[in-house]
């Protein structure tokens, strides 16, 4: 896999904060703090985008003009390998999600397509809820025409390895859990502000994902989180929007990448640094959304998190 102009910047945000070993957090120095301040300044822009629906025609036009400095040029030889690799440190992978509603009149669920948000609009992934599935079971595939290659299910995200019951004894070809997504209700159910928790595997000293291959259900990421067994796991949350008295709404700063208000708009951050945006997702048209992700997240993790926000139980536009 090759990424052109891929500068591997080592910052406190993208190394110790996500490493599995707890004592890594002690290794902070002055240069890291300076970089954190610089990152914070970059994230502070004049235009802010709303989390909750409201109409602001003028602001929408302004945001569209500032929407897109061009994405870094991304090149890769193996699509399946690329979508499972964490984003390189210091590089934001900018994407768009398109929702295709054709077929809904015949009882089909929408299909979602993930592309790189650049001039070439390179296809990455497609996703759709499984037919006749009573649970929130989504299929994600690198083949836009064949959504039978299971890579994610419900709110636990898997790679395309084998079920542990069918895997080799050494588990070398067993499927890995890539993430778990948890939504919490409030007094308005899911119609008010959403609270999301995302649990992903931690990163080792070589900045590679720690493999999580549970043999039993109680070893899954969701069960480990429920039992607060957080070894080799990283806990992320959606950033809390700020109430704005002038607009009488909750707002988040998307730096021009989101142009329409929606309850689906969100940013995922680590509790130790709310200015480092691990992932952000938001509406730019009725059936078009931007999706950007950073280290240590990969495309499959980010796309699955976005798909979970469309689930029927959360049905809010």
mmCIF file of N, CA, C and O in Angstrom, residues 22 50 71 103 119 133 136 142 157 159 175 186 204 215 234 245 266 283 300 306:
data_model
loop_
_atom_site.group_PDB
_atom_site.id
_atom_site.type_symbol
_atom_site.label_atom_id
_atom_site.label_comp_id
_atom_site.label_asym_id
_atom_site.label_seq_id
_atom_site.Cartn_x
_atom_site.Cartn_y
_atom_site.Cartn_z
ATOM 1 N N UNK A 22 -0.905 1.209 29.328
ATOM 2 C CA UNK A 22 -1.328 2.389 30.058
ATOM 3 C C UNK A 22 -0.207 3.349 30.396
ATOM 4 O O UNK A 22 -0.426 4.537 30.493
ATOM 5 N N UNK A 50 -24.062 23.202 12.454
ATOM 6 C CA UNK A 50 -24.964 22.812 13.517
ATOM 7 C C UNK A 50 -25.050 21.322 13.670
ATOM 8 O O UNK A 50 -24.895 20.568 12.721
ATOM 9 N N UNK A 71 -8.184 17.077 -0.865
ATOM 10 C CA UNK A 71 -7.648 16.008 -0.033
ATOM 11 C C UNK A 71 -6.242 15.645 -0.490
ATOM 12 O O UNK A 71 -5.890 15.845 -1.650
ATOM 13 N N UNK A 103 -34.933 1.631 -5.209
ATOM 14 C CA UNK A 103 -35.314 0.286 -4.783
ATOM 15 C C UNK A 103 -36.103 0.281 -3.492
ATOM 16 O O UNK A 103 -36.677 -0.745 -3.115
ATOM 17 N N UNK A 119 -10.653 14.567 -6.674
ATOM 18 C CA UNK A 119 -11.073 14.680 -8.077
ATOM 19 C C UNK A 119 -11.398 13.328 -8.696
ATOM 20 O O UNK A 119 -12.287 13.213 -9.538
ATOM 21 N N UNK A 133 -33.558 -8.883 7.801
ATOM 22 C CA UNK A 133 -32.804 -8.952 9.058
ATOM 23 C C UNK A 133 -33.567 -8.198 10.128
ATOM 24 O O UNK A 133 -33.820 -7.000 10.002
ATOM 25 N N UNK A 136 -30.081 -5.015 13.518
ATOM 26 C CA UNK A 136 -29.365 -4.019 12.719
ATOM 27 C C UNK A 136 -28.092 -4.654 12.175
ATOM 28 O O UNK A 136 -27.004 -4.453 12.686
ATOM 29 N N UNK A 142 -16.086 -4.402 -0.363
ATOM 30 C CA UNK A 142 -15.254 -3.611 -1.275
ATOM 31 C C UNK A 142 -15.742 -3.775 -2.713
ATOM 32 O O UNK A 142 -15.176 -3.182 -3.630
ATOM 33 N N UNK A 157 -18.107 -4.436 14.640
ATOM 34 C CA UNK A 157 -17.520 -4.399 13.305
ATOM 35 C C UNK A 157 -16.408 -5.438 13.215
ATOM 36 O O UNK A 157 -15.490 -5.444 14.036
ATOM 37 N N UNK A 159 -13.568 -7.700 10.582
ATOM 38 C CA UNK A 159 -12.948 -7.783 9.268
ATOM 39 C C UNK A 159 -13.533 -9.009 8.565
ATOM 40 O O UNK A 159 -14.543 -9.572 9.008
ATOM 41 N N UNK A 175 -11.561 -14.113 12.270
ATOM 42 C CA UNK A 175 -11.949 -12.713 12.094
ATOM 43 C C UNK A 175 -11.566 -11.898 13.318
ATOM 44 O O UNK A 175 -11.566 -12.390 14.454
ATOM 45 N N UNK A 186 -31.676 9.397 25.650
ATOM 46 C CA UNK A 186 -31.873 10.445 26.651
ATOM 47 C C UNK A 186 -33.376 10.591 26.872
ATOM 48 O O UNK A 186 -34.146 9.724 26.470
ATOM 49 N N UNK A 204 -0.194 -0.918 19.018
ATOM 50 C CA UNK A 204 1.028 -1.376 19.682
ATOM 51 C C UNK A 204 2.163 -0.381 19.465
ATOM 52 O O UNK A 204 1.965 0.700 18.902
ATOM 53 N N UNK A 215 -12.742 -15.866 21.143
ATOM 54 C CA UNK A 215 -13.250 -17.219 20.929
ATOM 55 C C UNK A 215 -14.638 -17.378 21.536
ATOM 56 O O UNK A 215 -15.426 -18.203 21.107
ATOM 57 N N UNK A 234 -9.469 1.048 23.245
ATOM 58 C CA UNK A 234 -9.501 2.509 23.314
ATOM 59 C C UNK A 234 -10.962 2.949 23.311
ATOM 60 O O UNK A 234 -11.744 2.540 22.455
ATOM 61 N N UNK A 245 -26.615 30.715 22.081
ATOM 62 C CA UNK A 245 -27.812 31.512 22.355
ATOM 63 C C UNK A 245 -28.271 32.303 21.139
ATOM 64 O O UNK A 245 -29.470 32.506 20.934
ATOM 65 N N UNK A 266 -21.800 14.391 13.524
ATOM 66 C CA UNK A 266 -21.074 14.091 14.763
ATOM 67 C C UNK A 266 -19.572 14.101 14.534
ATOM 68 O O UNK A 266 -19.085 13.975 13.416
ATOM 69 N N UNK A 283 -23.850 16.010 7.061
ATOM 70 C CA UNK A 283 -24.632 16.152 5.834
ATOM 71 C C UNK A 283 -24.180 17.351 5.005
ATOM 72 O O UNK A 283 -23.917 18.429 5.540
ATOM 73 N N UNK A 300 -12.893 1.001 7.102
ATOM 74 C CA UNK A 300 -13.977 0.094 7.481
ATOM 75 C C UNK A 300 -14.581 0.516 8.821
ATOM 76 O O UNK A 300 -15.805 0.554 8.984
ATOM 77 N N UNK A 306 -20.487 5.282 10.593
ATOM 78 C CA UNK A 306 -21.433 6.129 9.862
ATOM 79 C C UNK A 306 -22.719 5.373 9.548
ATOM 80 O O UNK A 306 -23.822 5.890 9.730
#
